[in-house]
Coordinates of C-alpha atoms in Angstrom, one line a residue:
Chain A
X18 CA 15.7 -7.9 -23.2
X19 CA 17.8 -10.6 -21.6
X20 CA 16.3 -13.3 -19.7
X21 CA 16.8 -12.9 -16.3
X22 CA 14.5 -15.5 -14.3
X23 CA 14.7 -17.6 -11.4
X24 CA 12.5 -19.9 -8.8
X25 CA 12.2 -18.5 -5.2
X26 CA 11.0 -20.8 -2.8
X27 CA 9.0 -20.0 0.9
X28 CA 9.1 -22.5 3.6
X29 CA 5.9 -22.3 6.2
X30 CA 6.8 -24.1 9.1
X31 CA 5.6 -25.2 12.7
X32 CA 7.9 -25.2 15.3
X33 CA 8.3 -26.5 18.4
X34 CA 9.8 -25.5 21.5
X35 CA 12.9 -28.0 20.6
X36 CA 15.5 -25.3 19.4
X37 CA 17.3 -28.3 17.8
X38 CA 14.7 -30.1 15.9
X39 CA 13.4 -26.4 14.4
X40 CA 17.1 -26.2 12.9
X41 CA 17.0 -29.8 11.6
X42 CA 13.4 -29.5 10.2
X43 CA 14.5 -25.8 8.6
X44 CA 17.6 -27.4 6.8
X45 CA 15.5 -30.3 5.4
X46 CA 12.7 -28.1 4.4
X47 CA 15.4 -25.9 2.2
X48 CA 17.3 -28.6 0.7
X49 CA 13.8 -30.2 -0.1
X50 CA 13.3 -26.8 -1.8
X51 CA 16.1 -26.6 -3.6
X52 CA 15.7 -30.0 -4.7
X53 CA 12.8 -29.0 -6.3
X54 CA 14.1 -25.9 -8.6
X55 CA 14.0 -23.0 -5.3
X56 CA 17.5 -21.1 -6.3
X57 CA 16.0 -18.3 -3.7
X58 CA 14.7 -19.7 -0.3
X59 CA 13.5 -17.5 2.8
X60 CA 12.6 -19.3 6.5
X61 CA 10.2 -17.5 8.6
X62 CA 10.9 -15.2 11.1
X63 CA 12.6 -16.4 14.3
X64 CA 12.2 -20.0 13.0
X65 CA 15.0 -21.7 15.5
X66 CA 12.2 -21.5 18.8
X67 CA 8.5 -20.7 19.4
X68 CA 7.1 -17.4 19.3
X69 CA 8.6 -16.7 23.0
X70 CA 8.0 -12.7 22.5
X71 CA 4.3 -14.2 24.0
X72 CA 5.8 -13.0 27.3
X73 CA 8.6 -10.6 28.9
X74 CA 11.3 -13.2 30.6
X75 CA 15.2 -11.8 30.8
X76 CA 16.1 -15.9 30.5
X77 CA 14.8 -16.2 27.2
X78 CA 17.6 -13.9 26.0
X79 CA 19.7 -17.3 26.0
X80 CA 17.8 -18.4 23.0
X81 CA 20.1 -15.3 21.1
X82 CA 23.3 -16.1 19.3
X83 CA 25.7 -14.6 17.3
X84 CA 25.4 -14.7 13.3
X85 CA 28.4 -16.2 13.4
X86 CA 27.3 -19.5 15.1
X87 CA 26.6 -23.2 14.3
X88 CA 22.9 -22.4 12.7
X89 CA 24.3 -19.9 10.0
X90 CA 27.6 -21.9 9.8
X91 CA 25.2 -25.3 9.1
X92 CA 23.5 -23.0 5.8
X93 CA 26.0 -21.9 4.5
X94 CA 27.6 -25.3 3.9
X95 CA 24.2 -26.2 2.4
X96 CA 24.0 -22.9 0.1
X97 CA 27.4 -23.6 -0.9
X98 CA 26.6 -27.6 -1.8
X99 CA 23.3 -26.6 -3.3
X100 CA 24.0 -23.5 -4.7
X101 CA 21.5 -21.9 -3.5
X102 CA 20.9 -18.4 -1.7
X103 CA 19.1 -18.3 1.6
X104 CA 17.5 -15.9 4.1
X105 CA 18.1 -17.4 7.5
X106 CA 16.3 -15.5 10.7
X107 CA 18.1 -15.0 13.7
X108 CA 17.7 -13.5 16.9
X109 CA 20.7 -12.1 17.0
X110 CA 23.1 -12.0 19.9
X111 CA 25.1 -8.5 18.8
X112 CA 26.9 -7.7 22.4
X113 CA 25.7 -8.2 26.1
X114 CA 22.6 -7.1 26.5
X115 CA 22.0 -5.7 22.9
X116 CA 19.9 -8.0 20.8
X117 CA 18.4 -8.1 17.1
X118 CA 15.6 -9.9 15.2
X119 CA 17.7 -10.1 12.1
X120 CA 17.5 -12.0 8.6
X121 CA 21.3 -13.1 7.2
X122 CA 21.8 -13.4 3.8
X123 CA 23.3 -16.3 2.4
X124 CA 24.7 -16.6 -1.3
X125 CA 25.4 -19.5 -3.2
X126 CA 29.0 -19.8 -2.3
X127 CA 28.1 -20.2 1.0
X128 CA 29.2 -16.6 1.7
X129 CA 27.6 -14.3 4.1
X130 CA 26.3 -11.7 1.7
X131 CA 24.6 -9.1 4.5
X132 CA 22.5 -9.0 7.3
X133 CA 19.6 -6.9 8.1
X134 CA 18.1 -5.7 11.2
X135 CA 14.6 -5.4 11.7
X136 CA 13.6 -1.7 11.6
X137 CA 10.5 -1.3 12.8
X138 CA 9.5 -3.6 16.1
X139 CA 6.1 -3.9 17.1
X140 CA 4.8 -4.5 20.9
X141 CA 1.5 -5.6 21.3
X142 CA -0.3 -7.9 23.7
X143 CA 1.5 -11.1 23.3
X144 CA 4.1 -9.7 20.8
X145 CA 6.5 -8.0 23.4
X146 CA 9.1 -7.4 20.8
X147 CA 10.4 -4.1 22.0
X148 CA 11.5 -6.0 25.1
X149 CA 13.2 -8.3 23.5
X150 CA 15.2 -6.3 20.1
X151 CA 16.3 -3.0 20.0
X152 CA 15.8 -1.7 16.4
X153 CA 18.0 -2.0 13.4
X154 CA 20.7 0.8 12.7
X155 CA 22.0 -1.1 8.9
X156 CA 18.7 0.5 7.1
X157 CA 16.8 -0.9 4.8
X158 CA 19.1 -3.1 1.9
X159 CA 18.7 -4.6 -1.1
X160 CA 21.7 -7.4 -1.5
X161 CA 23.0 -8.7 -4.8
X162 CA 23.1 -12.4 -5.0
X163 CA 24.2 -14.5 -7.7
X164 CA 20.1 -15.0 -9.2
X165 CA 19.2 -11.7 -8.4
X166 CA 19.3 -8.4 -5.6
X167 CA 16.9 -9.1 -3.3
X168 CA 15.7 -6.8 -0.4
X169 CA 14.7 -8.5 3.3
X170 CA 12.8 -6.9 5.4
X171 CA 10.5 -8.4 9.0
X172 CA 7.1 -8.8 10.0
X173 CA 5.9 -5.1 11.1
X174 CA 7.9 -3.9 8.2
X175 CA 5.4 -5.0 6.2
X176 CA 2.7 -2.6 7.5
X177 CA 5.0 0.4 6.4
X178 CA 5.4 1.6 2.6
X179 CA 8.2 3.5 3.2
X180 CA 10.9 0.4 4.3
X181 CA 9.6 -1.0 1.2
X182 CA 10.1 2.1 -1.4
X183 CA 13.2 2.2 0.2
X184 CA 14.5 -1.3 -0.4
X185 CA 12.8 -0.9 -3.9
X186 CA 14.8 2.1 -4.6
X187 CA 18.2 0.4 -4.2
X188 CA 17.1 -2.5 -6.9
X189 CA 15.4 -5.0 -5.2
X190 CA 13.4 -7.7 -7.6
X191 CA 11.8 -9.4 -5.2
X192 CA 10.9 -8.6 -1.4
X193 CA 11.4 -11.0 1.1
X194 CA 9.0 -10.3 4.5
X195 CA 10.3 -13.3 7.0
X196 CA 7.0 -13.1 9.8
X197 CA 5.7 -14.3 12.8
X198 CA 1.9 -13.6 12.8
X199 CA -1.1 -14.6 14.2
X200 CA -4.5 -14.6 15.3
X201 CA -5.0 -13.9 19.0
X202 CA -7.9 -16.9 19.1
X203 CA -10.4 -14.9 20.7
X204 CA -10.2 -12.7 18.1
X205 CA -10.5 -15.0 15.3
X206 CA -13.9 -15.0 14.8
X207 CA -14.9 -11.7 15.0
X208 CA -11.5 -10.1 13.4
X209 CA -9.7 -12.6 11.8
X210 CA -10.5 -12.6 8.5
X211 CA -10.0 -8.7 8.6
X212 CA -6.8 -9.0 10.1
X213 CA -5.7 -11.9 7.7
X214 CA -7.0 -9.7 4.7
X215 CA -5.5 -6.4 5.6
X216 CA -2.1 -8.5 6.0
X217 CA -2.2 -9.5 2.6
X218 CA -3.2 -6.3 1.1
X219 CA -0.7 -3.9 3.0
X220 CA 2.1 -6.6 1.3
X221 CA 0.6 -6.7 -2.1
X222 CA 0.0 -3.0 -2.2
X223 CA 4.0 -2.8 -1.9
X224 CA 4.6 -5.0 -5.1
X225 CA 2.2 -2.3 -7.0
X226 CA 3.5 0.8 -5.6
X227 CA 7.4 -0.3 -6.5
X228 CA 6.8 -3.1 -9.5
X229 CA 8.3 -5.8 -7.8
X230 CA 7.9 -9.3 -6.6
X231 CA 6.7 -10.0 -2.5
X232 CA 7.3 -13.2 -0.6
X233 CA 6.4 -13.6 2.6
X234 CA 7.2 -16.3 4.3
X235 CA 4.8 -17.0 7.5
X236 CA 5.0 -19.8 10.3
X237 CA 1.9 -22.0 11.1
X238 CA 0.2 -23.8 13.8
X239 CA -0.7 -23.3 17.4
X240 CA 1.4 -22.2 20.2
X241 CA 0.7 -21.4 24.0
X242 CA 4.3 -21.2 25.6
X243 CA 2.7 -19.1 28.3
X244 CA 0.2 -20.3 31.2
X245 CA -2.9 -18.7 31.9
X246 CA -2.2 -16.9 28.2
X247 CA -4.2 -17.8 25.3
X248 CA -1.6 -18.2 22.9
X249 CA -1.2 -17.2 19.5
X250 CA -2.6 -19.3 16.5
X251 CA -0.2 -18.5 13.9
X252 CA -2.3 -18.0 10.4
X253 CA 0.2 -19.4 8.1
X254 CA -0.8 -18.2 4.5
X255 CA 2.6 -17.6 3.6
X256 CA 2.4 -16.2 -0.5
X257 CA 4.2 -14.8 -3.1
X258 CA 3.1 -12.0 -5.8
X259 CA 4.3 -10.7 -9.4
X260 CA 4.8 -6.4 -9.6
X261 CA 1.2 -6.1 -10.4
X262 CA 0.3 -7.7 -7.0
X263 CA -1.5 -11.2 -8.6
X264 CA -0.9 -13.5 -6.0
X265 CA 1.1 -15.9 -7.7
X266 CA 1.2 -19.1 -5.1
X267 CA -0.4 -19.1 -1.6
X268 CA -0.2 -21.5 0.8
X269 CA -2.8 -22.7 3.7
X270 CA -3.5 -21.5 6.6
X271 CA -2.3 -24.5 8.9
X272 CA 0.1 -26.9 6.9
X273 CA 3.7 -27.1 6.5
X274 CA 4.0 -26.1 3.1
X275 CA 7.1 -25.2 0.2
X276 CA 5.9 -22.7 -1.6
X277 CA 7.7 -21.8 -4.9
X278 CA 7.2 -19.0 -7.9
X279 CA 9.3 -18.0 -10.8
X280 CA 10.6 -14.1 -10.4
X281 CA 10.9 -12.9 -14.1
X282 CA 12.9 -9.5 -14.6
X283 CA 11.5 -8.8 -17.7
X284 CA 8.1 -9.2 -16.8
X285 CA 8.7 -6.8 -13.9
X286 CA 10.2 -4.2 -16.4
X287 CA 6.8 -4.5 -18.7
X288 CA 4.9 -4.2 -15.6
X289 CA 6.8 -0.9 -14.6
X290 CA 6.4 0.2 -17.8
X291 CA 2.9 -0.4 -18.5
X292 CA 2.5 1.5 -14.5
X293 CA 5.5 3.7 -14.6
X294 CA 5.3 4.7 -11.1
X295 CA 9.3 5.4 -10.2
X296 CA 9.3 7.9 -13.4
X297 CA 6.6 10.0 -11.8
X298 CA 7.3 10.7 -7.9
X299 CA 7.1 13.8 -6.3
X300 CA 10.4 13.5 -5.0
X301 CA 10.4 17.2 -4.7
X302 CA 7.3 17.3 -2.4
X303 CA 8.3 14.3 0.1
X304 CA 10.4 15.8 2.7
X305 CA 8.3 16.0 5.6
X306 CA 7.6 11.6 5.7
X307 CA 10.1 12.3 7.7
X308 CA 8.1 14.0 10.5
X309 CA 6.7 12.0 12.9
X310 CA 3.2 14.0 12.3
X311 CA 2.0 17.2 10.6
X312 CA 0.6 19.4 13.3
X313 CA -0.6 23.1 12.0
Chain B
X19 CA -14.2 9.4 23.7
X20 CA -16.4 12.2 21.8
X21 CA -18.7 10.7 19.5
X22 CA -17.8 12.4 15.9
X23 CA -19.5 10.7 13.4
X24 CA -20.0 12.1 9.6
X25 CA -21.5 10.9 6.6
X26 CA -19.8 10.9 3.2
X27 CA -20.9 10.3 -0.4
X28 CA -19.5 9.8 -3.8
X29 CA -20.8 10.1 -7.0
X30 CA -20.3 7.8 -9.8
X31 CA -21.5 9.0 -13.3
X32 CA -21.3 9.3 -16.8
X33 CA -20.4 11.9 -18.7
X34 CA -21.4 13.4 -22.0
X35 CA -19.7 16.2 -24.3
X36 CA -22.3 18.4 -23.4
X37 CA -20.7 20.4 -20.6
X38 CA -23.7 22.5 -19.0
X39 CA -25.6 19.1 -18.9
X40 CA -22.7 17.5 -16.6
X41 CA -22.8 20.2 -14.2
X42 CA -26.5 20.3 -13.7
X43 CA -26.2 16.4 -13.3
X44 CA -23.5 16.4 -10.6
X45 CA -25.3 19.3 -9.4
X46 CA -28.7 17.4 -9.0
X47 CA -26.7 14.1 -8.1
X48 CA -25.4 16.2 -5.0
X49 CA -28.4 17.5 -3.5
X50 CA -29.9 14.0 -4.0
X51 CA -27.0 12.9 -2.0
X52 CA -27.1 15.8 0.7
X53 CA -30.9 14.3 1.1
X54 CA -30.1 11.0 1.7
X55 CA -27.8 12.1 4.3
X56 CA -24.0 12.9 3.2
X57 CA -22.4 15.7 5.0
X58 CA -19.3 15.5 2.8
X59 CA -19.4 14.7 -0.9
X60 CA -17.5 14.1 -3.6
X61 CA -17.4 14.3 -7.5
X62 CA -15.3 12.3 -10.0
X63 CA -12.0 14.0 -11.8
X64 CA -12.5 16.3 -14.7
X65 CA -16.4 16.0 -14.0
X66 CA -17.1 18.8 -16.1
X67 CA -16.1 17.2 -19.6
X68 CA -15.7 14.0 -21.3
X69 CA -11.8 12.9 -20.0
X70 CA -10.3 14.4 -23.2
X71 CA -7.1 13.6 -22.2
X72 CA -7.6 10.6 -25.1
X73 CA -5.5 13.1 -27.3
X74 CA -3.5 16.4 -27.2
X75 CA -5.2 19.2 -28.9
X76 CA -4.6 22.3 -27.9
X77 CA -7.8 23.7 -28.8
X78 CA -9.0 21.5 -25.1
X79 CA -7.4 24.0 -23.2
X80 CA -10.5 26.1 -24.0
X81 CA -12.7 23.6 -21.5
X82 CA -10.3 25.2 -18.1
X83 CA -11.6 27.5 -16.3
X84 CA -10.7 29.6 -13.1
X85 CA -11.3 28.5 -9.7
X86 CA -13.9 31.4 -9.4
X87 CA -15.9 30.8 -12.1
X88 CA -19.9 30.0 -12.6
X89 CA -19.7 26.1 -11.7
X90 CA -18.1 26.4 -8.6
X91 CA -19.8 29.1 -7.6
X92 CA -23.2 27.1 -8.4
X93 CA -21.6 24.4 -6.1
X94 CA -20.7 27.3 -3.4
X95 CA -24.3 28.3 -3.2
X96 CA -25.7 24.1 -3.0
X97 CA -23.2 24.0 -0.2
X98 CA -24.8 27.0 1.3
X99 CA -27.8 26.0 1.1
X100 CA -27.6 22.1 2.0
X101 CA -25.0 23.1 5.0
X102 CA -22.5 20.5 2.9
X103 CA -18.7 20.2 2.0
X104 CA -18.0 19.2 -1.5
X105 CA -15.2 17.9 -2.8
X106 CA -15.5 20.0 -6.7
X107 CA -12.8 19.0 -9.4
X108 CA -12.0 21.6 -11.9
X109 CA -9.4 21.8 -15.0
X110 CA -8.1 25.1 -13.7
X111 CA -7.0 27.7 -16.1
X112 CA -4.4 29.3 -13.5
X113 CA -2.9 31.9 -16.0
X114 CA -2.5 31.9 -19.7
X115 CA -0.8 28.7 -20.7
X116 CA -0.6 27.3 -17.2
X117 CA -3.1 24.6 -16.4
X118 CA -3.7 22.5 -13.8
X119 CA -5.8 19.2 -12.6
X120 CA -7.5 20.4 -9.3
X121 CA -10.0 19.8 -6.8
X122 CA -11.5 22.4 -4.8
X123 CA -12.8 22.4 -1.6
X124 CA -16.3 23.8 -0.5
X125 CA -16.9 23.8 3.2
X126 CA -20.4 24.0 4.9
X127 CA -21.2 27.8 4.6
X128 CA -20.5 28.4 0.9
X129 CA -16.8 29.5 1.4
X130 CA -13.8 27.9 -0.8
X131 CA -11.6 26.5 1.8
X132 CA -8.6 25.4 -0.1
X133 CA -7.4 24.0 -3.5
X134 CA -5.8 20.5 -4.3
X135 CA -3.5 20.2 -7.6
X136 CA -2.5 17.2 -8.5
X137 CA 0.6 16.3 -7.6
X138 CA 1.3 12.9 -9.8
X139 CA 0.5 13.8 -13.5
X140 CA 0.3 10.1 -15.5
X141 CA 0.9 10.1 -19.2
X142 CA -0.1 6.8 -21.0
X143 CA -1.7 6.0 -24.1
X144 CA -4.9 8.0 -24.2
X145 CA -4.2 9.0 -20.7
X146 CA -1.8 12.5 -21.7
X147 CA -2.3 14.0 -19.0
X148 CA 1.3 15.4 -18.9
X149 CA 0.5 17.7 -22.3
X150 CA -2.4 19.1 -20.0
X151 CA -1.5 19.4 -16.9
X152 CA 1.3 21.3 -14.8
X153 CA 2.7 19.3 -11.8
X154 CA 0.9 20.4 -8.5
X155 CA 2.7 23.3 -6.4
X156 CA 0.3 23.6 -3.4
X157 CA 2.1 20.0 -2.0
X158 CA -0.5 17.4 0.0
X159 CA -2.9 18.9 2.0
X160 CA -5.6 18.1 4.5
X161 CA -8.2 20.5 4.9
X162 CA -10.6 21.1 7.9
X163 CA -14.4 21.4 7.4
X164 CA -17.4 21.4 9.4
X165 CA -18.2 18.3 9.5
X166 CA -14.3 16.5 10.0
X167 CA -10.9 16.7 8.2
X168 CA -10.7 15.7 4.6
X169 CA -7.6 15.3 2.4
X170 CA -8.1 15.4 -1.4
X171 CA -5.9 13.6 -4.0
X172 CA -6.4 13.2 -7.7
X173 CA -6.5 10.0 -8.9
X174 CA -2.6 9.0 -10.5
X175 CA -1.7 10.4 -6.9
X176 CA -3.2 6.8 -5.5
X177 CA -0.5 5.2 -6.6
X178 CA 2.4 7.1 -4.3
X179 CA 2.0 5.8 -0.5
X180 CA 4.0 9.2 -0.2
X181 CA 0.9 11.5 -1.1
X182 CA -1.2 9.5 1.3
X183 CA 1.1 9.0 4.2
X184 CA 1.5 12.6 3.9
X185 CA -2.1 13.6 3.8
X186 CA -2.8 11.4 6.4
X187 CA -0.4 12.8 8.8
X188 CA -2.3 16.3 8.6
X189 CA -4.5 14.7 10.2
X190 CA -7.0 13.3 7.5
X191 CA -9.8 11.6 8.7
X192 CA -10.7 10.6 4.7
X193 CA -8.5 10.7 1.7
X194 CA -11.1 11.3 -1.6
X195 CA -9.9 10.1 -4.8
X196 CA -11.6 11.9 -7.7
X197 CA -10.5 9.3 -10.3
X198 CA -11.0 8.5 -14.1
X199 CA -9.7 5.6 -14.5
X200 CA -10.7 2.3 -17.1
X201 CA -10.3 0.1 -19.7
X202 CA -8.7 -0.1 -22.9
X203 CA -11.2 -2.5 -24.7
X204 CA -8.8 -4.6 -25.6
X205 CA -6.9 -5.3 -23.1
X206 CA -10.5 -5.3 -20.7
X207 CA -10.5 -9.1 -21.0
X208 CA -6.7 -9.9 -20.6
X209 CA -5.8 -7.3 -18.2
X210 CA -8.9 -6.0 -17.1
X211 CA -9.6 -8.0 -13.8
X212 CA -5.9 -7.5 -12.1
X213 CA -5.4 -3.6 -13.1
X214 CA -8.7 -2.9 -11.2
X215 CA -7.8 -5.6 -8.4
X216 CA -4.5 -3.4 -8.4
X217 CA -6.3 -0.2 -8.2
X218 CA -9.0 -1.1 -5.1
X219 CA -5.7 -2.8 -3.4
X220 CA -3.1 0.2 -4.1
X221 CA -6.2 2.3 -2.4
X222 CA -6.8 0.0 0.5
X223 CA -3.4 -0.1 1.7
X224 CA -3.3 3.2 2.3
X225 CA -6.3 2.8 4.5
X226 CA -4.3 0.7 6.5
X227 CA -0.7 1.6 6.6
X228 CA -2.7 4.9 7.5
X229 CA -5.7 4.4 9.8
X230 CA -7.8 6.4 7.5
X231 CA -10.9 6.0 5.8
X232 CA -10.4 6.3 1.9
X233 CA -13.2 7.1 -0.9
X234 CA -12.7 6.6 -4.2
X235 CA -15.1 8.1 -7.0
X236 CA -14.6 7.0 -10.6
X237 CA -16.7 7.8 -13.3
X238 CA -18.0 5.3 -15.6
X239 CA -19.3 4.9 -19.3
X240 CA -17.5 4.3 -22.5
X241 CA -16.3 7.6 -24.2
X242 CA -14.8 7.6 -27.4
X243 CA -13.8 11.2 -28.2
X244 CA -11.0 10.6 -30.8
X245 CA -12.0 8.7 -34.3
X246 CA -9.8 5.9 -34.8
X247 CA -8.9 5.5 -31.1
X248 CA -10.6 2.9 -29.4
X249 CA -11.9 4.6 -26.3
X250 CA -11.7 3.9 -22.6
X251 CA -14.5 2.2 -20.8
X252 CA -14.4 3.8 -17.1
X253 CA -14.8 1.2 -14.7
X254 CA -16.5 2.8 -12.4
X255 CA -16.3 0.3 -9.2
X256 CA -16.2 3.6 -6.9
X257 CA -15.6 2.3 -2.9
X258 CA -15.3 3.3 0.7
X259 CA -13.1 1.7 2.8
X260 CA -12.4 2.0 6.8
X261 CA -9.5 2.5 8.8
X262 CA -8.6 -1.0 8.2
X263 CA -9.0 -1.3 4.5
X264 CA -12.3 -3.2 4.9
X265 CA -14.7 -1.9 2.3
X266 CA -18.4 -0.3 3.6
X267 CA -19.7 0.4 0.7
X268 CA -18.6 -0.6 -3.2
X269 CA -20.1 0.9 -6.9
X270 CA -20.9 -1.3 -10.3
X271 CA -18.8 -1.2 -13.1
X272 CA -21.4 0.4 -15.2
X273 CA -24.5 2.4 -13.0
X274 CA -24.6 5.7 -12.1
X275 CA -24.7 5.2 -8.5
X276 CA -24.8 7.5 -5.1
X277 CA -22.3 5.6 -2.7
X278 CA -22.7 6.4 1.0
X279 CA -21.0 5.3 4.0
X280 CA -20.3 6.7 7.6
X281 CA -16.9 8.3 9.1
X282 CA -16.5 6.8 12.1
X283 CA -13.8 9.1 13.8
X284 CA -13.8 6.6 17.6
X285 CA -13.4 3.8 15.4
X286 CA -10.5 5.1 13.5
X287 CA -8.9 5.7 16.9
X288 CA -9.4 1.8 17.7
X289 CA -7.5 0.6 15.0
X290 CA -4.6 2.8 15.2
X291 CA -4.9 1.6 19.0
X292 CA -4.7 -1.9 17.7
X293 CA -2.4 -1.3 14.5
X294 CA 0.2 1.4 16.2
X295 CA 1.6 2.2 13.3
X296 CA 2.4 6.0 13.3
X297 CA 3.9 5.1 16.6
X298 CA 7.1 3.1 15.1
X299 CA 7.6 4.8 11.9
X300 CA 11.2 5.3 11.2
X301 CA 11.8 8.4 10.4
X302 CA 15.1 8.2 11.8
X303 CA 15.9 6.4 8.4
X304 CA 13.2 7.6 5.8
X305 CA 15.3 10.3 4.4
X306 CA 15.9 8.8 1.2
X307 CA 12.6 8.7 0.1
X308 CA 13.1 12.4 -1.5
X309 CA 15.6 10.6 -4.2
X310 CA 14.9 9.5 -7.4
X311 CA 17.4 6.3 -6.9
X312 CA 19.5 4.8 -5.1
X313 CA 22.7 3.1 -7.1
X314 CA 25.3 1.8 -5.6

């Protein structure tokens, strides 16, 4: 087999509600990455603000922009003087009144290889996102990039098998989940190591059910932008994992943190054929996932 | 909410080449079970033999037999008897030639109320399952008893979230996984931690992407059918998780062991209230789950 290998590299990050700074901080986090041996390098979700989905406020639509727009623009001269590939978050501005929570894809030449739409949006108490982005319409994606194809996909995603298969299916060698998520802090105590747990196992399961590598990249620290609310303590524990789910670097809970691990094709193909899943779906037997639910 | 609560039991055992003497143990191992409580139990794969699957002979086809047949009739009348659902594998002889992998279903009163096949047929060193057993035609199932709604897969099948999504979405309270799954001794000390890490994770997730409880029962004990092979050592490690992967109730490697834990069906309902995750499905764009690939 050929060697095909390459570092990935995670950043966790804390941000504050200083749009600017979050940019500045997110650039010099990557370069420090790629400085380091990270070829691969994925932001967390929504990095340029706060979490501001904590409430439902039509003026925090200014914090949208184009992809095409100074915080893209100021990667991809970095990918293209590092050489590096990058996942950059963005809410994105598509049209009036039509917004996204979208990942673009970066290659090394500093070229905008994709983008990709987050596909399934959650709303819970203090995660209003179905206020905020209407849900993706480009489907789940795997993008070729000069190390490798990688797949993106968001936060919720990551509770549902089938945007994984999916991205899987089209070649993906590693998975990318960009996320926002967090303990409710009343909750922490009774749920939180549940919650926490679950997170990690729904993500790792997806790396054994498809043989391939997961990354996901989480922010940290402690934010209240809304009064009278109890904010959301953000649980950080960004990791990455081989095909066989062994968790192969994990960062804290509550630090900044780079977090780097080498993605070996080879060792993904011994994996898939030591567990050779993809040769035996029921490909024939699947139609109806795409029912909503199974009444009588 | 109406209180529906049920109690469910596995059994983990060993198994010896003496036939009769398995089925009066996993008959005596039920009623102990029924006893102590379980409404609902369940038997490990193929409990009837040793898993002699370790080689392909076809003089093996001569341990199948029909659905209707002495053990499952002796399982019929415990059920009777006990007012309990069981959960019966069998290695069904279906027609001359034509064999399948199957669980069948007991309800409450004595009556056979459906059959599983297994839909996922593995083939791996020792594990030929593929020279034994015809692909499943009856599809994913859930089946309603007595005492709740049960889905039955068949071990391979727990590692396709497609099987369990669809089970699940029948309205499932529990997915059982009869299972025979372990170790090649030698690879027990390299391998041997992860592949069972990856096969209590694989099962977990699908408790959560789900909202479902999930049972697992393995058998355990080395068997060594084959001269000059070197056995598999069955890991036992037979579990019960809840609606949010968190595990109630958890097996040793190596002990024969009743494994009990309670269906809770209000607090399946509170998860899914908390993780909404059949609510955002995309099944607007899950279509091409039913392919093989997808190239370019």
């Amino acid at each position: 087999m050929v060697e095909k290998k390459y570092t990935i590299g995670l950043l966790q990050l804390a941000f504050s509600s200083d749009t600017n700074n979050n940019l500045k901080k997110a650039l010099a986090y990557t370069e420090k990455a790629a400085k380091a041996g990270a070829r691969v390098i994925c932001l967390p979700e929504l990095y340029r603000s706060q979490y501001f989905c904590q409430k439902e406020d039509s003026s925090l639509f200014n914090l949208a922009e184009p992809v095409q727009g100074p915080p893209v623009e100021a990667f991809q001269k970095l990918a293209k003087k590092l050489q590096i590939v990058v996942v950059v978050p963005i809410f994105e501005k598509r049209a009036p009144g039509l917004y996204h929570n979208s990942a673009v894809i970066i290659n090394s030449g500093g070229e905008v290889t994709g983008i990709y739409r987050k596909m399934h949006i959650p709303d819970d108490p203090a995660f209003y996102e179905k206020y905020y982005f209407t849900p993706g319409d480009l489907g789940f994606q795997a993008f070729k990039t000069t190390y490798g194809t990688i797949g993106t996909l968001i936060c919720w995603d990551q509770w549902f098998p089938e945007g994984a298969r999916l991205t899987a299916l089209q070649g993906a060698e590693v998975l990318f989940y960009p996320t926002a998520i967090g303990w409710h802090p009343s909750e922490k105590e009774r749920y939180g190591m549940a919650q926490k747990d679950s997170w990690i196992t729904i993500q790792r399961s997806h790396a054994i059910a498809n043989g391939v590598y997961v990354a996901a990249a989480n922010r940290t620290g402690f934010e209240q932008p809304v009064k009278n609310q109890e904010g959301i303590l953000f649980w950080g524990s960004s990791f990455i994992c081989d095909p066989q789910g062994v968790i192969l670097a994990q960062a804290s809970e509550d630090q900044e943190e780079i977090l780097m691990a080498e993605v070996d094709v080879n060792h993904m193909e011994t994996i898939r054929r030591n567990w050779p899943f993809l040769r035996d779906r029921r490909i024939d037997a699947y139609g109806d996932i795409t029912k909503r639910y199974l009444e009588d």
